[in-house]
Amino acid sequence: GDSVTQTEGPVTVSESESLIINCTYSATSIAYPNLFWYVRYPGEGLQLLLKVITAGQKGSSRGFEATYNKETTSFHLQKASVQESDSAVYYCALVRRSNNRIFFGDGTQLVVKP
Amino acid sequence: AQTIHQWPVAEIKAVGSPLSLGCTIKGKSSPNLYWYWQATGGTLQQLFYSITVGQVESVVQLNLSASRPKDDQFILSTEKLLLSHSGFYLCAWSPDWGNTGQLYFGEGSKLTVL
């Protein structure tokens, strides 16, 4: 079936350090799924961080980047220098548009220490 | 601008009691609507989706039901709650499935079953 696996949290980094949260997907019924990163900041609702719908492309937002790699079936989230305000839970997701299904990873809690 | 409102924000209910959670979307006609559930520490699971009034597709069976009585309203309910129903329920909408499949989420409803 279709599934998403991401780095298990919590992930703790110090401010200004670099970050990578791994995400790999299995899409047995989809050749090229759409891939997303969603984020839930403390006290806020789940919201889109970035998306990529074309294999080989890179998405970016708020200093975060993720590249859609169909060879390794990965969509890792990276940031060169994190800030305390990046502390949140991050979810990787893939969309199977043919039947309105979206599959989420388990979420990765990021804690950024000042 | 589109807004999504979920109610109630939180509920504490007894096992065997009925439940009704609601979701209203304003500013968007004929949205696709979704219910997601997340057990504490668990993965976001898609429960239902609806592409039009009166039509609801079930994705995961959790002894819950959903209805779409109006274009802008999505209701999740059950006549008898189980302990396993505890968790966080999220309603979401998407403009249509012809685009990227991006979802817009409500703030969520926290359910505790005792």
Coordinates of N, CA and C in Angstrom, one line a residue:
Chain A
G1 N 0.8 -1.2 0.0 CA 0.0 0.0 0.0 C 0.8 1.3 0.0
D2 N 0.2 2.4 0.1 CA 0.8 3.7 0.1 C 1.1 4.1 1.5
S3 N 2.3 4.6 1.8 CA 2.6 5.0 3.2 C 3.8 6.0 3.2
V4 N 3.9 6.6 4.3 CA 5.0 7.6 4.5 C 5.7 7.3 5.8
T5 N 7.0 7.3 5.8 CA 7.9 7.1 7.0 C 8.8 8.3 7.1
Q6 N 8.8 8.9 8.3 CA 9.6 10.0 8.6 C 10.4 9.9 9.9
T7 N 11.3 10.7 10.1 CA 12.2 10.7 11.2 C 11.3 10.7 12.5
E8 N 11.7 9.8 13.4 CA 11.0 9.8 14.7 C 11.4 10.9 15.6
G9 N 10.5 11.5 16.2 CA 10.9 12.6 17.1 C 10.9 12.2 18.5
P10 N 11.1 13.2 19.4 CA 11.5 14.5 19.1 C 12.9 14.7 18.6
V11 N 13.1 15.7 17.7 CA 14.4 16.1 17.3 C 14.7 17.4 17.9
T12 N 15.8 17.4 18.6 CA 16.3 18.6 19.3 C 17.5 19.2 18.7
V13 N 17.5 20.5 18.3 CA 18.6 21.1 17.7 C 18.8 22.5 18.4
S14 N 19.9 23.0 18.3 CA 20.2 24.4 18.9 C 19.9 25.4 17.8
E15 N 19.5 26.6 18.2 CA 19.3 27.7 17.2 C 20.5 27.9 16.4
S16 N 20.3 28.2 15.1 CA 21.3 28.4 14.1 C 21.9 27.1 13.5
E17 N 21.6 26.0 14.1 CA 22.1 24.7 13.6 C 21.3 24.3 12.3
S18 N 21.9 23.4 11.6 CA 21.1 22.9 10.4 C 20.2 21.8 10.8
L19 N 19.2 21.5 10.0 CA 18.2 20.5 10.3 C 17.9 19.7 9.0
I20 N 17.7 18.4 9.2 CA 17.1 17.6 8.2 C 16.2 16.6 8.9
I21 N 15.0 16.5 8.4 CA 14.0 15.6 8.8 C 13.7 14.7 7.6
N22 N 14.0 13.4 7.8 CA 13.9 12.5 6.6 C 12.4 12.1 6.4
C23 N 12.1 11.9 5.1 CA 10.8 11.4 4.7 C 11.0 10.5 3.5
T24 N 10.5 9.3 3.6 CA 10.5 8.4 2.5 C 9.1 7.9 2.3
Y25 N 8.7 7.6 1.1 CA 7.4 7.2 0.8 C 7.3 5.9 0.0
S26 N 6.2 5.2 0.1 CA 5.9 4.1 -0.7 C 4.6 4.3 -1.4
A27 N 4.7 4.3 -2.7 CA 3.5 4.6 -3.5 C 3.3 3.6 -4.5
T28 N 2.7 2.4 -4.1 CA 2.6 1.3 -5.0 C 1.6 1.5 -6.1
S29 N 0.6 2.4 -5.8 CA -0.4 2.5 -6.8 C -0.3 3.9 -7.6
I30 N 0.7 4.6 -7.3 CA 0.9 5.9 -7.9 C 2.3 6.0 -8.5
A31 N 2.3 6.4 -9.7 CA 3.6 6.6 -10.3 C 4.4 7.8 -9.7
Y32 N 3.7 8.9 -9.7 CA 4.3 10.1 -9.2 C 3.3 10.9 -8.3
P33 N 3.3 10.5 -7.0 CA 2.4 11.2 -6.1 C 2.8 12.7 -5.9
N34 N 1.8 13.5 -5.5 CA 2.1 14.8 -5.0 C 2.6 14.7 -3.6
L35 N 3.6 15.5 -3.2 CA 4.3 15.4 -1.9 C 4.2 16.7 -1.2
F36 N 4.0 16.6 0.1 CA 3.7 17.8 1.0 C 4.5 17.7 2.3
W37 N 4.8 18.9 2.8 CA 5.1 19.0 4.2 C 4.1 19.9 4.9
Y38 N 3.5 19.4 5.9 CA 2.6 20.2 6.7 C 3.3 20.5 8.1
V39 N 2.8 21.6 8.8 CA 3.4 21.9 10.1 C 2.3 22.3 11.0
R40 N 2.5 21.9 12.3 CA 1.6 22.4 13.3 C 2.4 23.1 14.4
Y41 N 2.3 24.4 14.4 CA 3.0 25.2 15.4 C 2.2 25.1 16.7
P42 N 2.8 25.3 17.9 CA 2.1 25.3 19.1 C 0.9 26.2 19.2
G43 N -0.3 25.6 19.5 CA -1.5 26.4 19.6 C -2.1 26.8 18.3
E44 N -1.6 26.3 17.2 CA -2.2 26.6 15.9 C -2.7 25.3 15.2
G45 N -3.4 25.5 14.1 CA -3.9 24.4 13.3 C -2.8 23.9 12.3
L46 N -3.1 22.7 11.8 CA -2.2 22.1 10.8 C -2.2 22.9 9.5
Q47 N -1.1 23.3 9.0 CA -1.0 24.1 7.8 C 0.1 23.7 6.8
L48 N -0.1 24.0 5.6 CA 0.9 23.6 4.6 C 2.1 24.4 4.8
L49 N 3.3 23.7 4.7 CA 4.6 24.3 4.7 C 5.1 24.5 3.3
L50 N 5.1 23.3 2.6 CA 5.5 23.4 1.2 C 5.0 22.2 0.4
K51 N 5.0 22.3 -0.9 CA 4.5 21.1 -1.7 C 5.3 21.1 -3.0
V52 N 5.4 19.9 -3.5 CA 6.0 19.6 -4.8 C 5.2 18.6 -5.5
I53 N 4.8 18.9 -6.7 CA 4.0 18.0 -7.5 C 4.7 17.4 -8.7
T54 N 5.9 17.8 -8.9 CA 6.7 17.2 -10.0 C 8.0 16.6 -9.5
A55 N 8.2 15.4 -9.9 CA 9.4 14.7 -9.5 C 10.6 15.5 -10.0
G56 N 11.6 15.6 -9.1 CA 12.8 16.3 -9.4 C 12.8 17.7 -9.1
Q57 N 11.7 18.2 -8.7 CA 11.5 19.6 -8.3 C 11.8 19.9 -6.9
K58 N 12.1 21.1 -6.5 CA 12.3 21.5 -5.1 C 11.2 22.5 -4.7
G59 N 10.7 22.3 -3.5 CA 9.8 23.2 -2.9 C 10.5 24.0 -1.8
S60 N 10.1 25.2 -1.5 CA 10.7 25.9 -0.4 C 9.7 26.9 0.2
S61 N 9.9 27.1 1.5 CA 9.1 28.1 2.2 C 9.7 28.3 3.6
R62 N 9.7 29.6 4.0 CA 10.1 30.0 5.4 C 11.6 29.4 5.6
G63 N 12.4 29.3 4.6 CA 13.7 28.9 4.8 C 13.9 27.4 4.7
F64 N 12.8 26.7 4.6 CA 12.8 25.2 4.5 C 12.8 24.8 3.0
E65 N 13.5 23.7 2.8 CA 13.5 23.2 1.4 C 13.3 21.7 1.4
A66 N 12.7 21.2 0.3 CA 12.5 19.7 0.2 C 12.5 19.4 -1.3
T67 N 13.3 18.4 -1.7 CA 13.4 18.0 -3.1 C 12.7 16.6 -3.3
Y68 N 11.9 16.5 -4.3 CA 11.2 15.3 -4.6 C 12.1 14.4 -5.4
N69 N 12.6 13.3 -4.8 CA 13.5 12.4 -5.4 C 12.8 11.1 -5.7
K70 N 12.4 10.9 -6.9 CA 11.7 9.7 -7.2 C 12.6 8.4 -7.3
E71 N 13.9 8.6 -7.5 CA 14.8 7.4 -7.5 C 14.9 6.8 -6.1
T72 N 15.0 7.7 -5.1 CA 15.1 7.2 -3.7 C 13.8 7.3 -3.0
T73 N 12.7 7.7 -3.6 CA 11.4 7.9 -3.1 C 11.5 8.6 -1.8
S74 N 12.1 9.8 -1.8 CA 12.4 10.6 -0.6 C 11.9 12.0 -0.8
F75 N 11.7 12.7 0.3 CA 11.2 14.1 0.3 C 11.7 14.7 1.6
H76 N 13.0 14.7 1.8 CA 13.5 15.2 3.1 C 13.4 16.7 3.3
L77 N 13.1 17.1 4.5 CA 13.0 18.5 4.8 C 14.3 19.0 5.4
Q78 N 14.7 20.1 4.9 CA 16.0 20.7 5.3 C 15.9 22.2 5.6
K79 N 16.7 22.6 6.5 CA 16.9 24.0 6.8 C 18.3 24.3 7.2
A80 N 18.9 25.3 6.7 CA 20.3 25.6 6.9 C 20.6 26.1 8.4
S81 N 19.6 26.9 8.8 CA 19.8 27.5 10.2 C 18.4 27.7 10.8
V82 N 18.2 26.9 11.8 CA 16.8 26.9 12.4 C 16.7 28.0 13.5
Q83 N 15.5 28.4 13.7 CA 15.2 29.4 14.7 C 14.3 28.8 15.8
E84 N 14.3 29.4 16.9 CA 13.4 28.9 18.0 C 12.0 28.9 17.5
S85 N 11.5 29.8 16.7 CA 10.2 29.8 16.2 C 9.8 28.7 15.3
D86 N 10.8 27.9 14.9 CA 10.6 26.7 14.0 C 10.1 25.5 14.8
S87 N 10.1 25.6 16.1 CA 9.7 24.5 17.0 C 8.2 24.2 16.7
A88 N 8.0 23.0 16.3 CA 6.7 22.6 15.8 C 6.7 21.1 15.5
V89 N 5.5 20.6 15.1 CA 5.5 19.2 14.6 C 5.3 19.2 13.1
Y90 N 6.2 18.5 12.4 CA 6.2 18.5 11.0 C 5.7 17.1 10.4
Y91 N 4.9 17.2 9.4 CA 4.3 16.0 8.9 C 4.6 15.9 7.4
C92 N 5.1 14.8 6.9 CA 5.3 14.6 5.5 C 4.0 13.9 5.0
A93 N 3.6 14.1 3.8 CA 2.4 13.5 3.3 C 2.4 13.3 1.8
L94 N 1.7 12.3 1.3 CA 1.6 12.1 -0.1 C 0.1 12.0 -0.5
V95 N -0.2 12.4 -1.7 CA -1.5 12.4 -2.1 C -1.7 11.4 -3.3
R96 N -2.7 10.6 -3.1 CA -3.2 9.8 -4.2 C -4.5 10.4 -4.7
R97 N -4.3 11.2 -5.8 CA -5.5 12.0 -6.2 C -6.6 11.1 -6.9
S98 N -6.3 10.0 -7.3 CA -7.3 9.2 -8.0 C -8.5 8.8 -7.2
N99 N -8.3 8.7 -5.9 CA -9.4 8.4 -5.0 C -9.4 9.2 -3.7
N100 N -8.9 10.4 -3.9 CA -9.0 11.4 -2.8 C -8.4 10.9 -1.5
R101 N -7.2 10.2 -1.5 CA -6.6 9.8 -0.3 C -5.3 10.6 -0.1
I102 N -5.1 10.9 1.1 CA -3.8 11.6 1.5 C -3.2 10.8 2.7
F103 N -2.0 10.4 2.6 CA -1.3 9.6 3.6 C -0.3 10.5 4.3
F104 N -0.4 10.5 5.7 CA 0.5 11.2 6.5 C 1.6 10.3 7.2
G105 N 2.8 10.9 7.4 CA 3.7 10.2 8.3 C 3.3 10.5 9.7
D106 N 4.0 9.9 10.6 CA 3.7 10.0 12.0 C 3.9 11.4 12.7
G107 N 4.6 12.2 11.9 CA 4.9 13.5 12.5 C 6.3 13.5 13.2
T108 N 7.0 14.6 13.1 CA 8.3 14.7 13.8 C 8.2 16.0 14.6
Q109 N 8.3 15.9 15.9 CA 8.4 17.1 16.8 C 9.8 17.7 16.7
L110 N 9.9 18.9 16.4 CA 11.1 19.6 16.4 C 11.2 20.6 17.6
V111 N 12.2 20.5 18.3 CA 12.5 21.4 19.4 C 13.7 22.1 19.2
V112 N 13.6 23.5 19.1 CA 14.8 24.3 18.8 C 15.2 25.0 20.1
K113 N 16.4 24.7 20.6 CA 16.8 25.3 21.9 C 17.5 26.7 21.6
P114 N 17.2 27.7 22.4 CA 17.8 29.0 22.2 C 19.3 29.0 22.5
Chain B
A1 N -11.8 35.6 1.7 CA -11.0 34.5 2.2 C -11.8 33.3 2.8
Q2 N -11.3 32.1 2.5 CA -12.1 31.0 3.1 C -11.7 30.7 4.5
T3 N -12.7 30.4 5.3 CA -12.5 30.0 6.7 C -13.1 28.7 7.0
I4 N -12.5 28.0 7.9 CA -13.1 26.7 8.3 C -13.2 26.7 9.8
H5 N -14.3 26.3 10.3 CA -14.6 26.3 11.7 C -15.1 25.0 12.2
Q6 N -14.5 24.5 13.3 CA -14.9 23.2 13.8 C -15.5 23.4 15.2
W7 N -16.4 22.5 15.5 CA -17.0 22.6 16.9 C -17.4 21.2 17.4
P8 N -17.3 21.0 18.7 CA -16.8 21.8 19.7 C -15.2 21.8 19.7
V9 N -14.6 22.6 20.4 CA -13.1 22.6 20.5 C -12.7 21.4 21.2
A10 N -13.4 21.0 22.3 CA -13.1 19.8 23.1 C -14.3 19.3 23.7
E11 N -14.3 18.0 23.9 CA -15.4 17.3 24.5 C -14.9 16.2 25.4
I12 N -15.6 16.0 26.5 CA -15.3 14.8 27.4 C -16.6 14.1 27.5
K13 N -16.6 12.8 27.0 CA -17.8 12.0 26.9 C -17.7 10.7 27.6
A14 N -18.8 10.1 27.9 CA -18.8 8.8 28.5 C -18.9 7.7 27.4
V15 N -18.3 6.5 27.7 CA -18.4 5.4 26.8 C -19.9 5.1 26.6
G16 N -20.3 4.9 25.4 CA -21.7 4.5 25.1 C -22.6 5.7 24.8
S17 N -22.0 6.9 25.0 CA -22.8 8.1 24.7 C -22.7 8.5 23.3
P18 N -23.6 9.3 22.8 CA -23.5 9.7 21.4 C -22.6 10.9 21.2
L19 N -22.2 11.1 19.9 CA -21.2 12.2 19.6 C -21.6 12.8 18.3
S20 N -21.4 14.1 18.3 CA -21.6 14.8 17.0 C -20.5 15.9 17.0
L21 N -19.7 15.9 15.9 CA -18.7 16.9 15.7 C -19.0 17.6 14.4
G22 N -18.8 18.9 14.3 CA -19.2 19.6 13.1 C -18.1 20.4 12.5
C23 N -18.3 20.8 11.3 CA -17.3 21.6 10.5 C -18.1 22.4 9.5
T24 N -17.7 23.7 9.4 CA -18.3 24.6 8.5 C -17.3 25.3 7.7
I25 N -17.4 25.4 6.4 CA -16.5 26.1 5.5 C -17.2 27.3 4.9
K26 N -16.6 28.5 5.1 CA -17.2 29.7 4.5 C -16.3 30.2 3.4
G27 N -16.9 30.8 2.4 CA -16.1 31.5 1.4 C -15.7 30.6 0.3
K28 N -16.2 29.4 0.2 CA -15.8 28.5 -0.9 C -17.0 27.6 -1.2
S29 N -17.4 27.6 -2.5 CA -18.5 26.8 -2.9 C -18.0 25.5 -3.3
S30 N -18.8 24.4 -3.0 CA -18.6 23.1 -3.5 C -17.2 22.6 -3.2
P31 N -16.7 22.7 -1.9 CA -15.4 22.2 -1.6 C -15.5 20.7 -1.4
N32 N -14.3 20.1 -1.6 CA -14.2 18.7 -1.1 C -13.9 18.7 0.4
L33 N -14.6 17.8 1.1 CA -14.4 17.9 2.6 C -13.9 16.6 3.1
Y34 N -13.2 16.6 4.2 CA -12.5 15.5 4.8 C -12.6 15.5 6.3
W35 N -12.6 14.3 6.9 CA -12.4 14.1 8.3 C -11.2 13.2 8.5
Y36 N -10.3 13.7 9.5 CA -9.2 13.0 9.9 C -9.2 12.8 11.4
W37 N -8.5 11.7 11.8 CA -8.5 11.4 13.2 C -7.0 11.0 13.6
Q38 N -6.7 11.5 14.8 CA -5.3 11.2 15.3 C -5.4 10.8 16.7
A39 N -5.1 9.6 17.0 CA -5.0 9.1 18.4 C -3.8 9.8 19.0
T40 N -3.8 9.9 20.3 CA -2.7 10.5 21.0 C -1.4 9.7 20.6
G41 N -0.4 10.5 20.1 CA 0.8 9.9 19.7 C 0.7 9.1 18.4
G42 N -0.4 9.1 17.7 CA -0.6 8.3 16.5 C -0.5 9.1 15.2
T43 N -0.8 8.4 14.2 CA -0.8 9.0 12.8 C -2.1 9.6 12.5
L44 N -2.1 10.6 11.7 CA -3.3 11.2 11.1 C -3.9 10.2 10.1
Q45 N -5.1 9.8 10.4 CA -5.8 8.8 9.5 C -7.0 9.5 8.8
Q46 N -7.1 9.3 7.6 CA -8.3 9.8 6.9 C -9.5 8.9 7.1
L47 N -10.6 9.5 7.6 CA -11.8 8.7 7.9 C -12.8 8.8 6.8
F48 N -13.2 10.0 6.3 CA -14.2 10.1 5.3 C -13.8 11.3 4.4
Y49 N -14.4 11.3 3.2 CA -14.3 12.4 2.4 C -15.6 12.6 1.6
S50 N -15.9 13.8 1.2 CA -17.1 14.1 0.4 C -16.8 15.1 -0.7
I51 N -17.3 14.8 -1.8 CA -17.1 15.7 -2.9 C -18.4 16.5 -3.3
T52 N -19.5 16.2 -2.7 CA -20.7 16.9 -2.9 C -21.8 16.6 -1.8
V53 N -22.8 17.5 -1.7 CA -23.8 17.3 -0.7 C -24.4 15.9 -0.8
G54 N -24.6 15.3 0.3 CA -25.3 14.0 0.4 C -24.5 12.8 0.0
Q55 N -23.2 13.1 -0.4 CA -22.4 12.0 -0.8 C -21.1 11.9 0.1
V56 N -20.9 10.8 0.8 CA -19.8 10.6 1.7 C -19.2 9.3 1.4
E57 N -17.9 9.2 1.3 CA -17.1 8.0 1.1 C -16.4 7.7 2.4
S58 N -16.5 6.4 2.9 CA -15.8 6.0 4.1 C -14.4 5.4 3.7
V59 N -13.4 5.8 4.4 CA -12.0 5.4 4.2 C -11.6 4.3 5.2
V60 N -11.8 4.7 6.5 CA -11.5 3.8 7.6 C -12.7 3.6 8.5
Q61 N -12.9 2.3 8.8 CA -14.1 2.0 9.6 C -13.7 2.1 11.1
L62 N -14.3 3.0 11.8 CA -14.1 3.2 13.2 C -15.4 3.3 14.0
N63 N -16.4 2.7 13.5 CA -17.8 2.8 14.1 C -18.2 4.2 14.2
L64 N -17.8 5.0 13.2 CA -18.2 6.4 13.0 C -19.0 6.6 11.7
S65 N -19.8 7.6 11.6 CA -20.4 7.9 10.4 C -20.3 9.4 10.1
A66 N -20.4 9.8 8.9 CA -20.3 11.2 8.5 C -21.4 11.5 7.5
S67 N -21.8 12.8 7.6 CA -22.8 13.3 6.6 C -22.5 14.7 6.2
R68 N -23.0 15.0 5.0 CA -22.8 16.3 4.5 C -24.2 16.9 4.1
P69 N -24.9 17.5 5.1 CA -26.2 18.0 4.9 C -26.3 19.2 4.0
K70 N -25.3 20.0 4.0 CA -25.2 21.2 3.2 C -23.9 21.3 2.5
D71 N -23.8 22.2 1.5 CA -22.6 22.3 0.8 C -21.4 22.7 1.7
D72 N -21.7 23.5 2.7 CA -20.6 24.0 3.5 C -20.5 23.3 4.9
Q73 N -21.1 22.2 5.1 CA -21.1 21.6 6.4 C -20.8 20.1 6.3
F74 N -20.0 19.6 7.3 CA -19.6 18.2 7.4 C -19.8 17.8 8.8
I75 N -20.5 16.7 9.0 CA -20.8 16.3 10.4 C -20.2 14.9 10.6
L76 N -19.6 14.7 11.8 CA -19.1 13.3 12.1 C -19.8 12.9 13.4
S77 N -20.3 11.7 13.4 CA -21.1 11.3 14.5 C -21.1 9.8 14.8
T78 N -21.6 9.4 16.0 CA -21.7 8.0 16.3 C -22.8 8.0 17.4
E79 N -23.5 6.9 17.5 CA -24.5 6.7 18.5 C -23.9 6.2 19.8
K80 N -22.8 5.5 19.7 CA -22.2 4.9 20.9 C -20.7 5.0 20.8
L81 N -20.2 5.9 21.7 CA -18.7 6.1 21.7 C -18.0 4.9 22.4
L82 N -16.8 4.7 21.9 CA -15.9 3.7 22.4 C -14.7 4.4 23.0
L83 N -14.0 3.7 23.9 CA -12.8 4.3 24.4 C -11.8 4.7 23.3
S84 N -11.8 3.8 22.3 CA -10.8 4.0 21.2 C -11.1 5.2 20.3
H85 N -12.2 5.8 20.5 CA -12.6 7.0 19.8 C -11.9 8.3 20.3
S86 N -11.2 8.1 21.4 CA -10.5 9.3 21.9 C -9.4 9.7 21.0
G87 N -9.2 11.0 20.9 CA -8.2 11.6 20.0 C -8.5 12.9 19.5
F88 N -7.9 13.3 18.4 CA -8.0 14.6 17.9 C -8.6 14.5 16.5
Y89 N -9.7 15.2 16.2 CA -10.4 15.1 15.0 C -10.2 16.4 14.2
L90 N -9.8 16.2 13.0 CA -9.6 17.4 12.1 C -10.5 17.3 10.9
C91 N -11.1 18.4 10.6 CA -11.8 18.6 9.4 C -10.9 19.4 8.4
A92 N -11.1 19.1 7.1 CA -10.3 19.8 6.1 C -11.1 19.9 4.8
W93 N -10.6 20.9 4.0 CA -11.3 21.1 2.7 C -10.2 21.2 1.7
S94 N -10.6 20.9 0.4 CA -9.7 21.2 -0.7 C -10.6 21.8 -1.8
P95 N -10.0 22.7 -2.6 CA -10.9 23.3 -3.6 C -11.4 22.3 -4.6
D96 N -10.6 21.4 -5.0 CA -11.1 20.3 -5.9 C -9.9 19.4 -6.1
W97 N -10.2 18.3 -6.6 CA -9.1 17.3 -6.7 C -8.4 17.4 -8.0
G98 N -8.7 18.4 -8.8 CA -8.0 18.6 -10.1 C -6.8 19.4 -9.9
N99 N -6.6 20.0 -8.7 CA -5.4 20.8 -8.5 C -4.4 19.8 -7.8
T100 N -3.6 20.4 -6.9 CA -2.5 19.6 -6.4 C -2.9 18.6 -5.3
G101 N -4.1 18.8 -4.7 CA -4.6 18.0 -3.6 C -4.2 18.6 -2.3
Q102 N -3.9 19.9 -2.2 CA -3.6 20.5 -1.0 C -4.8 20.6 -0.1
L103 N -4.6 20.4 1.2 CA -5.7 20.5 2.1 C -5.6 21.7 3.0
Y104 N -6.7 22.2 3.5 CA -6.8 23.3 4.4 C -7.5 22.8 5.6
F105 N -6.9 22.8 6.8 CA -7.4 22.2 8.0 C -8.0 23.2 9.0
G106 N -9.0 22.6 9.7 CA -9.6 23.4 10.8 C -8.7 23.2 12.0
E107 N -9.1 23.9 13.1 CA -8.3 23.9 14.3 C -8.4 22.5 15.1
G108 N -9.4 21.7 14.8 CA -9.5 20.4 15.4 C -10.4 20.4 16.6
S109 N -10.9 19.2 16.9 CA -11.7 18.9 18.1 C -11.1 17.8 18.9
K110 N -10.8 18.1 20.1 CA -10.2 17.1 21.0 C -11.3 16.3 21.7
L111 N -11.3 15.0 21.6 CA -12.3 14.2 22.2 C -11.7 13.2 23.2
T112 N -12.2 13.3 24.4 CA -11.8 12.3 25.5 C -12.9 11.5 25.9
V113 N -12.8 10.2 25.7 CA -13.9 9.2 26.1 C -13.4 8.5 27.4
L114 N -14.3 8.6 28.4 CA -14.0 8.0 29.7 C -14.9 6.8 30.0

